[in-house]
Amino acid sequence: MTLPVFGTAAIERAATPRLVLDAVRGALIAHAERRTSVPPPLHLRFPDADGDCHVKAGRITGAADFTVKIVTGFYRNPGAGLPSNHGVVCVVSARTGRIRAILDDQGLLTAWRTAAAGALITHAMARPDATTLGVFGTGEQARLHIDWLAGLRPIGAVLVHGRSRARTRAFCDELTARGRPARPASAEEAAGADMVITATPATAPVLQAAHVRDGAQVTGIGADMPHKNELPPALFARAGMIATDDHDQCLDHGDFGHAVRAGAAAATGDVPAGLLLSGPVERPAGAVTVADLTGVGALDAALASAVLDELTR
Amino acid sequence: MTLPVFGTAAIERAATPRLVLDAVRGALIAHAERRTSVPPPLHLRFPDADGDCHVKAGRITGAADFTVKIVTGFYRNPGAGLPSNHGVVCVVSARTGRIRAILDDQGLLTAWRTAAAGALITHAMARPDATTLGVFGTGEQARLHIDWLAGLRPIGAVLVHGRSRARTRAFCDELTARGRPARPASAEEAAGADMVITATPATAPVLQAAHVRDGAQVTGIGADMPHKNELPPALFARAGMIATDDHDQCLDHGDFGHAVRAGAAAATGDVPAGLLLSGPVERPAGAVTVADLTGVGALDAALASAVLDELTR
């Protein structure tokens, strides 16, 4: 039998928002309950081509499949008219070891699970009556987070802060044209929204803790390496609740780790984000709440397996 | 563009013995010259299904491609009529990170590169006039080693020692029927040949050093984990030359490591096997020579890339 390969068109048809949200919610809960295993990734560097390759495996205990994801970033590609990132997800049976299929997803599944996780956690931790949304960043993750969150709760004004004025304008125009009213905003304005999402590659805080209002929820999803940093330690010092998608990862290379090293948060001061998804969250009244998400490999397994089941049923 | 997948039929057509030997020879030399990189493998265990998964990457510096190999072993599969092992090799461009193709090889390429390496090293280290071949083991690697070595030099009698009398008989009959005269032999007889290859999963030495003749070449390819052992330390103590395919690996989980820990060989007493392939080997006259091969990931990259070039040109 030929090994099946599914491309982006098939994957986009199969992966409805409900399927993605259900798979990601289940995986975040499983991860919080320690029912996942994610071995250290394998890493290759290609300094001559300014490239790297990460291979990540993920597994939910007892699930029928696990995944091995190969992701490359070659940062001179755009100069030759090629995308920087490539990758595939191999879905493997956890019962027989047979390779079930290759999802040639061009990074779609990783983007979706990242945005679904950010939207789910933001929704769970925000006040029920929170409506305004401040977004830092104008990239794919910023756009996806807005769309996924809007699928979970009504959103009022979207205030977007980006480094490039022109790009931020174009980003807001595109959102508005799709019926999601958005406008460029200063960092102070965006930080003052009911819900704040930072989705940038920043290496220094993008907002000031003083600009965040009491009762707001702030979710940082950009920090995925030790040198990256979006949220200031002072915000963590003020927070009534801190959630992390993976305690060890966030301590090692998330904004939470920066805050702990700065003495602004206790290393044991976080709760597993997934635990907040299984029922209503008891929000500390009037407090700022913060989520630090660094990306969990077990989400790949859950999402790819669900997509493949949909594609082959 | 759809990601191409090639199955075993296409791979078998493309991978001529010359192509395999050239790719493996080049990769062994590159590895000996430290022009390869092989990051630590990624490993998942599935105790409930008696299964495991290894993900190995390999790369030759400057080569156009690298590979990521996924190999699973689920040892209860035969009970359900399935093979124990599954796997694929992903060939990735080292210039752009693009996934060039998936080789759905069912482990063929790994088997071939292992046998090609063993045959090449045995041929290079054996006396030019060596003809008799002793083989320990009756599995796929034993058969492949005999075939590949016979492609490199004339072979006289093949003396096969196996644990099962019936299986050894059938193995020899099959070889003989293909025009490669072979007969079952005692361990002492097989160890007394001009060239000796051990290709077993043994956990204790399969031959006695005293039965190996002066001037013989002994190649062990079965030890790929710390608890495995085919060649006795006393053989290494007697050896005029010891070659290893990877010094660190052989020290960690090869027969060479067992000999070093037993005090029978110096930890620095080996030469890189690949160095013996670039020109005529100066054999210590009349001495026993030994090669310990544990498998080098960079060979996967070289072979898969060569096969894919052949398939797509």
PDB file of C-alpha atoms in Angstrom, chain B residues 4-236:
ATOM      1  CA  PRO B   4       6.697  12.602  -3.824  1.00  0.00           C
ATOM      2  CA  VAL B   5       6.704   9.250  -2.034  1.00  0.00           C
ATOM      3  CA  PHE B   6       8.757   6.369  -3.399  1.00  0.00           C
ATOM      4  CA  GLY B   7       8.069   2.793  -2.350  1.00  0.00           C
ATOM      5  CA  THR B   8      10.305  -0.252  -2.170  1.00  0.00           C
ATOM      6  CA  ALA B   9       9.835  -1.273  -5.822  1.00  0.00           C
ATOM      7  CA  ALA B  10      11.136   2.069  -7.105  1.00  0.00           C
ATOM      8  CA  ILE B  11      13.915   2.146  -4.508  1.00  0.00           C
ATOM      9  CA  GLU B  12      15.046  -1.372  -5.425  1.00  0.00           C
ATOM     10  CA  ARG B  13      15.199  -0.396  -9.111  1.00  0.00           C
ATOM     11  CA  ALA B  14      17.237   2.744  -8.419  1.00  0.00           C
ATOM     12  CA  ALA B  15      19.666   1.372  -5.846  1.00  0.00           C
ATOM     13  CA  THR B  16      22.149  -0.639  -7.884  1.00  0.00           C
ATOM     14  CA  PRO B  17      25.014  -2.220  -5.935  1.00  0.00           C
ATOM     15  CA  ARG B  18      27.413   0.318  -7.482  1.00  0.00           C
ATOM     16  CA  LEU B  19      25.255   3.253  -6.360  1.00  0.00           C
ATOM     17  CA  VAL B  20      24.948   1.868  -2.813  1.00  0.00           C
ATOM     18  CA  LEU B  21      28.661   1.035  -2.500  1.00  0.00           C
ATOM     19  CA  ASP B  22      29.744   4.427  -3.856  1.00  0.00           C
ATOM     20  CA  ALA B  23      27.404   6.331  -1.541  1.00  0.00           C
ATOM     21  CA  VAL B  24      28.374   4.300   1.526  1.00  0.00           C
ATOM     22  CA  ARG B  25      32.115   4.437   0.752  1.00  0.00           C
ATOM     23  CA  GLY B  26      31.948   8.225   0.379  1.00  0.00           C
ATOM     24  CA  ALA B  27      29.980   8.611   3.584  1.00  0.00           C
ATOM     25  CA  LEU B  28      32.325   6.376   5.620  1.00  0.00           C
ATOM     26  CA  ILE B  29      35.300   8.403   4.389  1.00  0.00           C
ATOM     27  CA  ALA B  30      33.500  11.680   5.161  1.00  0.00           C
ATOM     28  CA  HIS B  31      32.651  10.388   8.634  1.00  0.00           C
ATOM     29  CA  ALA B  32      36.256   9.376   9.297  1.00  0.00           C
ATOM     30  CA  GLU B  33      37.334  12.848   8.177  1.00  0.00           C
ATOM     31  CA  ARG B  34      34.779  14.445  10.528  1.00  0.00           C
ATOM     32  CA  ARG B  35      32.763  15.910   7.684  1.00  0.00           C
ATOM     33  CA  THR B  36      29.449  14.587   9.011  1.00  0.00           C
ATOM     34  CA  SER B  37      27.011  15.551  11.729  1.00  0.00           C
ATOM     35  CA  VAL B  38      24.727  13.164  13.508  1.00  0.00           C
ATOM     36  CA  PRO B  39      22.754  14.704  16.398  1.00  0.00           C
ATOM     37  CA  PRO B  40      21.637  12.463  19.265  1.00  0.00           C
ATOM     38  CA  PRO B  41      18.545  10.508  18.192  1.00  0.00           C
ATOM     39  CA  LEU B  42      15.065  11.193  19.453  1.00  0.00           C
ATOM     40  CA  HIS B  43      13.468   8.254  21.227  1.00  0.00           C
ATOM     41  CA  LEU B  44       9.921   7.295  22.261  1.00  0.00           C
ATOM     42  CA  ARG B  45       8.887   4.135  24.104  1.00  0.00           C
ATOM     43  CA  PHE B  46       5.491   2.418  24.035  1.00  0.00           C
ATOM     44  CA  PRO B  47       5.688  -0.119  26.855  1.00  0.00           C
ATOM     45  CA  ASP B  48       2.012  -1.100  26.530  1.00  0.00           C
ATOM     46  CA  ALA B  49       2.610  -2.302  22.960  1.00  0.00           C
ATOM     47  CA  ASP B  50       6.224  -3.445  23.492  1.00  0.00           C
ATOM     48  CA  GLY B  51       7.218  -0.806  20.953  1.00  0.00           C
ATOM     49  CA  ASP B  52       9.696   1.978  20.396  1.00  0.00           C
ATOM     50  CA  CYS B  53      10.426   4.694  17.888  1.00  0.00           C
ATOM     51  CA  HIS B  54      13.805   6.153  16.978  1.00  0.00           C
ATOM     52  CA  VAL B  55      14.214   9.276  14.896  1.00  0.00           C
ATOM     53  CA  LYS B  56      17.707   9.784  13.506  1.00  0.00           C
ATOM     54  CA  ALA B  57      19.064  12.643  11.461  1.00  0.00           C
ATOM     55  CA  GLY B  58      22.247  12.499   9.440  1.00  0.00           C
ATOM     56  CA  ARG B  59      24.213  14.895   7.335  1.00  0.00           C
ATOM     57  CA  ILE B  60      27.401  15.133   5.352  1.00  0.00           C
ATOM     58  CA  THR B  61      28.917  18.596   5.474  1.00  0.00           C
ATOM     59  CA  GLY B  62      28.381  20.415   2.225  1.00  0.00           C
ATOM     60  CA  ALA B  63      26.057  17.760   0.761  1.00  0.00           C
ATOM     61  CA  ALA B  64      22.916  18.952  -1.010  1.00  0.00           C
ATOM     62  CA  ASP B  65      20.559  16.933   1.204  1.00  0.00           C
ATOM     63  CA  PHE B  66      20.216  15.617   4.706  1.00  0.00           C
ATOM     64  CA  THR B  67      17.858  12.964   6.023  1.00  0.00           C
ATOM     65  CA  VAL B  68      15.532  12.354   8.920  1.00  0.00           C
ATOM     66  CA  LYS B  69      14.802   8.680   9.415  1.00  0.00           C
ATOM     67  CA  ILE B  70      11.867   7.413  11.460  1.00  0.00           C
ATOM     68  CA  VAL B  71      12.132   3.783  12.506  1.00  0.00           C
ATOM     69  CA  THR B  72       9.684   1.902  14.708  1.00  0.00           C
ATOM     70  CA  GLY B  73       9.887  -1.538  16.269  1.00  0.00           C
ATOM     71  CA  PHE B  74       6.684  -2.989  17.734  1.00  0.00           C
ATOM     72  CA  TYR B  75       7.537  -6.486  18.820  1.00  0.00           C
ATOM     73  CA  ARG B  76       4.028  -7.898  19.252  1.00  0.00           C
ATOM     74  CA  ASN B  77       3.145  -7.140  15.597  1.00  0.00           C
ATOM     75  CA  PRO B  78       4.096 -10.594  14.263  1.00  0.00           C
ATOM     76  CA  GLY B  79       1.373 -12.081  16.456  1.00  0.00           C
ATOM     77  CA  ALA B  80      -1.121  -9.988  14.459  1.00  0.00           C
ATOM     78  CA  GLY B  81       0.487 -10.860  11.119  1.00  0.00           C
ATOM     79  CA  LEU B  82       2.309  -7.513  10.791  1.00  0.00           C
ATOM     80  CA  PRO B  83       6.039  -6.861  10.453  1.00  0.00           C
ATOM     81  CA  SER B  84       7.800  -5.695  13.632  1.00  0.00           C
ATOM     82  CA  ASN B  85       9.561  -2.813  11.907  1.00  0.00           C
ATOM     83  CA  HIS B  86       8.237   0.154   9.974  1.00  0.00           C
ATOM     84  CA  GLY B  87       9.830   3.375   8.899  1.00  0.00           C
ATOM     85  CA  VAL B  88      10.411   6.096   6.371  1.00  0.00           C
ATOM     86  CA  VAL B  89      13.325   8.286   5.341  1.00  0.00           C
ATOM     87  CA  CYS B  90      12.618  11.964   4.672  1.00  0.00           C
ATOM     88  CA  VAL B  91      15.125  13.566   2.300  1.00  0.00           C
ATOM     89  CA  VAL B  92      15.457  17.292   2.953  1.00  0.00           C
ATOM     90  CA  SER B  93      17.380  19.905   1.004  1.00  0.00           C
ATOM     91  CA  ALA B  94      20.311  21.259   3.020  1.00  0.00           C
ATOM     92  CA  ARG B  95      20.168  24.414   0.866  1.00  0.00           C
ATOM     93  CA  THR B  96      16.512  25.409   1.291  1.00  0.00           C
ATOM     94  CA  GLY B  97      15.018  23.102   3.930  1.00  0.00           C
ATOM     95  CA  ARG B  98      12.415  21.887   1.429  1.00  0.00           C
ATOM     96  CA  ILE B  99      11.320  18.262   1.959  1.00  0.00           C
ATOM     97  CA  ARG B 100      12.391  16.711  -1.361  1.00  0.00           C
ATOM     98  CA  ALA B 101      10.710  13.339  -0.946  1.00  0.00           C
ATOM     99  CA  ILE B 102       9.701  10.545   1.372  1.00  0.00           C
ATOM    100  CA  LEU B 103      11.361   7.179   0.805  1.00  0.00           C
ATOM    101  CA  ASP B 104       8.905   4.588   2.115  1.00  0.00           C
ATOM    102  CA  ASP B 105      11.692   2.026   2.169  1.00  0.00           C
ATOM    103  CA  GLN B 106      10.483  -0.394   4.880  1.00  0.00           C
ATOM    104  CA  GLY B 107      14.004  -0.385   6.276  1.00  0.00           C
ATOM    105  CA  LEU B 108      15.672  -1.457   3.004  1.00  0.00           C
ATOM    106  CA  LEU B 109      18.099   1.459   2.862  1.00  0.00           C
ATOM    107  CA  THR B 110      19.265   0.916   6.436  1.00  0.00           C
ATOM    108  CA  ALA B 111      19.795  -2.781   5.721  1.00  0.00           C
ATOM    109  CA  TRP B 112      21.735  -2.012   2.541  1.00  0.00           C
ATOM    110  CA  ARG B 113      23.964   0.668   4.014  1.00  0.00           C
ATOM    111  CA  THR B 114      24.769  -1.598   6.968  1.00  0.00           C
ATOM    112  CA  ALA B 115      25.735  -4.496   4.701  1.00  0.00           C
ATOM    113  CA  ALA B 116      27.602  -2.280   2.246  1.00  0.00           C
ATOM    114  CA  ALA B 117      29.641  -0.771   5.094  1.00  0.00           C
ATOM    115  CA  GLY B 118      30.474  -4.213   6.498  1.00  0.00           C
ATOM    116  CA  ALA B 119      31.428  -5.588   3.094  1.00  0.00           C
ATOM    117  CA  LEU B 120      33.531  -2.545   2.156  1.00  0.00           C
ATOM    118  CA  ILE B 121      35.467  -2.577   5.427  1.00  0.00           C
ATOM    119  CA  THR B 122      35.928  -6.357   5.402  1.00  0.00           C
ATOM    120  CA  HIS B 123      37.214  -6.185   1.832  1.00  0.00           C
ATOM    121  CA  ALA B 124      39.590  -3.311   2.618  1.00  0.00           C
ATOM    122  CA  MET B 125      41.046  -4.915   5.734  1.00  0.00           C
ATOM    123  CA  ALA B 126      41.293  -8.534   4.562  1.00  0.00           C
ATOM    124  CA  ARG B 127      44.447  -9.912   2.910  1.00  0.00           C
ATOM    125  CA  PRO B 128      44.274  -9.631  -0.885  1.00  0.00           C
ATOM    126  CA  ASP B 129      44.421 -13.434  -1.141  1.00  0.00           C
ATOM    127  CA  ALA B 130      41.772 -14.103   1.511  1.00  0.00           C
ATOM    128  CA  THR B 131      38.979 -16.259   0.069  1.00  0.00           C
ATOM    129  CA  THR B 132      37.163 -18.355   2.662  1.00  0.00           C
ATOM    130  CA  LEU B 133      34.380 -16.569   4.523  1.00  0.00           C
ATOM    131  CA  GLY B 134      32.981 -17.523   7.909  1.00  0.00           C
ATOM    132  CA  VAL B 135      29.605 -16.058   8.783  1.00  0.00           C
ATOM    133  CA  PHE B 136      27.872 -16.060  12.173  1.00  0.00           C
ATOM    134  CA  GLY B 137      24.162 -15.530  11.805  1.00  0.00           C
ATOM    135  CA  THR B 138      21.521 -16.568   9.293  1.00  0.00           C
ATOM    136  CA  GLY B 139      19.416 -13.442   9.093  1.00  0.00           C
ATOM    137  CA  GLU B 140      19.008 -10.730   6.493  1.00  0.00           C
ATOM    138  CA  GLN B 141      22.300  -9.028   7.396  1.00  0.00           C
ATOM    139  CA  ALA B 142      24.237 -12.308   7.113  1.00  0.00           C
ATOM    140  CA  ARG B 143      22.797 -12.873   3.623  1.00  0.00           C
ATOM    141  CA  LEU B 144      23.347  -9.262   2.512  1.00  0.00           C
ATOM    142  CA  HIS B 145      26.936  -9.224   3.775  1.00  0.00           C
ATOM    143  CA  ILE B 146      27.760 -12.369   1.799  1.00  0.00           C
ATOM    144  CA  ASP B 147      26.189 -10.961  -1.369  1.00  0.00           C
ATOM    145  CA  TRP B 148      27.796  -7.529  -1.116  1.00  0.00           C
ATOM    146  CA  LEU B 149      31.243  -8.920  -0.255  1.00  0.00           C
ATOM    147  CA  ALA B 150      30.981 -11.352  -3.174  1.00  0.00           C
ATOM    148  CA  GLY B 151      30.422  -8.306  -5.369  1.00  0.00           C
ATOM    149  CA  LEU B 152      33.725  -6.839  -4.190  1.00  0.00           C
ATOM    150  CA  ARG B 153      36.057  -9.880  -4.358  1.00  0.00           C
ATOM    151  CA  PRO B 154      35.973 -13.573  -5.265  1.00  0.00           C
ATOM    152  CA  ILE B 155      34.747 -15.679  -2.362  1.00  0.00           C
ATOM    153  CA  GLY B 156      35.482 -19.372  -1.973  1.00  0.00           C
ATOM    154  CA  ALA B 157      33.751 -21.516   0.599  1.00  0.00           C
ATOM    155  CA  VAL B 158      31.189 -19.824   2.836  1.00  0.00           C
ATOM    156  CA  LEU B 159      31.025 -21.438   6.286  1.00  0.00           C
ATOM    157  CA  VAL B 160      27.867 -20.523   8.157  1.00  0.00           C
ATOM    158  CA  HIS B 161      27.349 -20.907  11.879  1.00  0.00           C
ATOM    159  CA  GLY B 162      23.827 -20.395  13.227  1.00  0.00           C
ATOM    160  CA  ARG B 163      22.010 -21.270  16.425  1.00  0.00           C
ATOM    161  CA  SER B 164      19.290 -23.255  14.657  1.00  0.00           C
ATOM    162  CA  ARG B 165      20.491 -26.268  12.658  1.00  0.00           C
ATOM    163  CA  ALA B 166      17.407 -26.290  10.413  1.00  0.00           C
ATOM    164  CA  ARG B 167      17.554 -22.587   9.716  1.00  0.00           C
ATOM    165  CA  THR B 168      21.289 -22.708   8.978  1.00  0.00           C
ATOM    166  CA  ARG B 169      20.730 -25.614   6.579  1.00  0.00           C
ATOM    167  CA  ALA B 170      17.951 -23.722   4.764  1.00  0.00           C
ATOM    168  CA  PHE B 171      20.096 -20.565   4.653  1.00  0.00           C
ATOM    169  CA  CYS B 172      23.024 -22.473   3.074  1.00  0.00           C
ATOM    170  CA  ASP B 173      20.727 -24.226   0.588  1.00  0.00           C
ATOM    171  CA  GLU B 174      19.322 -20.875  -0.522  1.00  0.00           C
ATOM    172  CA  LEU B 175      22.844 -19.427  -0.977  1.00  0.00           C
ATOM    173  CA  THR B 176      24.058 -22.512  -2.830  1.00  0.00           C
ATOM    174  CA  ALA B 177      21.007 -22.457  -5.099  1.00  0.00           C
ATOM    175  CA  ARG B 178      21.937 -18.905  -6.051  1.00  0.00           C
ATOM    176  CA  GLY B 179      25.434 -20.081  -7.056  1.00  0.00           C
ATOM    177  CA  ARG B 180      27.136 -19.087  -3.809  1.00  0.00           C
ATOM    178  CA  PRO B 181      28.308 -22.425  -2.331  1.00  0.00           C
ATOM    179  CA  ALA B 182      27.766 -22.425   1.431  1.00  0.00           C
ATOM    180  CA  ARG B 183      27.628 -25.053   4.144  1.00  0.00           C
ATOM    181  CA  PRO B 184      26.765 -25.207   7.857  1.00  0.00           C
ATOM    182  CA  ALA B 185      29.837 -25.124  10.076  1.00  0.00           C
ATOM    183  CA  SER B 186      30.778 -25.300  13.733  1.00  0.00           C
ATOM    184  CA  ALA B 187      31.695 -22.044  15.452  1.00  0.00           C
ATOM    185  CA  GLU B 188      35.334 -23.173  15.414  1.00  0.00           C
ATOM    186  CA  GLU B 189      35.298 -23.823  11.659  1.00  0.00           C
ATOM    187  CA  ALA B 190      33.555 -20.540  10.824  1.00  0.00           C
ATOM    188  CA  ALA B 191      35.946 -18.587  13.082  1.00  0.00           C
ATOM    189  CA  GLY B 192      38.879 -20.194  11.268  1.00  0.00           C
ATOM    190  CA  ALA B 193      38.090 -18.655   7.862  1.00  0.00           C
ATOM    191  CA  ASP B 194      40.199 -15.972   6.136  1.00  0.00           C
ATOM    192  CA  MET B 195      37.398 -13.471   6.630  1.00  0.00           C
ATOM    193  CA  VAL B 196      34.873 -13.681   9.460  1.00  0.00           C
ATOM    194  CA  ILE B 197      31.678 -11.651   9.730  1.00  0.00           C
ATOM    195  CA  THR B 198      29.419 -11.738  12.778  1.00  0.00           C
ATOM    196  CA  ALA B 199      25.865 -10.556  12.141  1.00  0.00           C
ATOM    197  CA  THR B 200      23.849 -11.682  15.139  1.00  0.00           C
ATOM    198  CA  PRO B 201      21.885 -10.157  18.031  1.00  0.00           C
ATOM    199  CA  ALA B 202      24.189 -11.999  20.481  1.00  0.00           C
ATOM    200  CA  THR B 203      24.724 -10.719  24.000  1.00  0.00           C
ATOM    201  CA  ALA B 204      27.839 -12.861  24.594  1.00  0.00           C
ATOM    202  CA  PRO B 205      30.785 -13.614  22.258  1.00  0.00           C
ATOM    203  CA  VAL B 206      29.861 -15.973  19.402  1.00  0.00           C
ATOM    204  CA  LEU B 207      33.426 -17.125  18.709  1.00  0.00           C
ATOM    205  CA  GLN B 208      36.644 -17.842  20.586  1.00  0.00           C
ATOM    206  CA  ALA B 209      39.713 -15.722  19.883  1.00  0.00           C
ATOM    207  CA  ALA B 210      41.858 -18.895  19.794  1.00  0.00           C
ATOM    208  CA  HIS B 211      39.892 -20.185  16.801  1.00  0.00           C
ATOM    209  CA  VAL B 212      40.691 -17.119  14.669  1.00  0.00           C
ATOM    210  CA  ARG B 213      43.785 -17.647  12.495  1.00  0.00           C
ATOM    211  CA  ASP B 214      46.710 -15.268  12.161  1.00  0.00           C
ATOM    212  CA  GLY B 215      46.191 -13.046   9.132  1.00  0.00           C
ATOM    213  CA  ALA B 216      42.396 -13.221   9.319  1.00  0.00           C
ATOM    214  CA  GLN B 217      40.002 -10.265   9.250  1.00  0.00           C
ATOM    215  CA  VAL B 218      37.043 -10.293  11.658  1.00  0.00           C
ATOM    216  CA  THR B 219      34.166  -7.853  11.232  1.00  0.00           C
ATOM    217  CA  GLY B 220      31.451  -7.513  13.883  1.00  0.00           C
ATOM    218  CA  ILE B 221      28.279  -5.705  12.862  1.00  0.00           C
ATOM    219  CA  GLY B 222      25.696  -6.928  15.374  1.00  0.00           C
ATOM    220  CA  ALA B 223      26.493  -4.866  18.458  1.00  0.00           C
ATOM    221  CA  ASP B 224      24.304  -1.767  18.332  1.00  0.00           C
ATOM    222  CA  MET B 225      23.334  -1.546  21.989  1.00  0.00           C
ATOM    223  CA  PRO B 226      25.357  -1.721  25.204  1.00  0.00           C
ATOM    224  CA  HIS B 227      24.077  -5.173  26.183  1.00  0.00           C
ATOM    225  CA  LYS B 228      24.987  -6.746  22.829  1.00  0.00           C
ATOM    226  CA  ASN B 229      28.346  -8.444  22.288  1.00  0.00           C
ATOM    227  CA  GLU B 230      29.680 -10.684  19.507  1.00  0.00           C
ATOM    228  CA  LEU B 231      33.482 -10.539  19.636  1.00  0.00           C
ATOM    229  CA  PRO B 232      35.502 -11.504  22.736  1.00  0.00           C
ATOM    230  CA  PRO B 233      37.906  -9.007  24.335  1.00  0.00           C
ATOM    231  CA  ALA B 234      40.724 -11.557  23.800  1.00  0.00           C
ATOM    232  CA  LEU B 235      40.331 -11.079  20.036  1.00  0.00           C
ATOM    233  CA  PHE B 236      40.891  -7.337  20.377  1.00  0.00           C
TER     234      PHE B 236
END
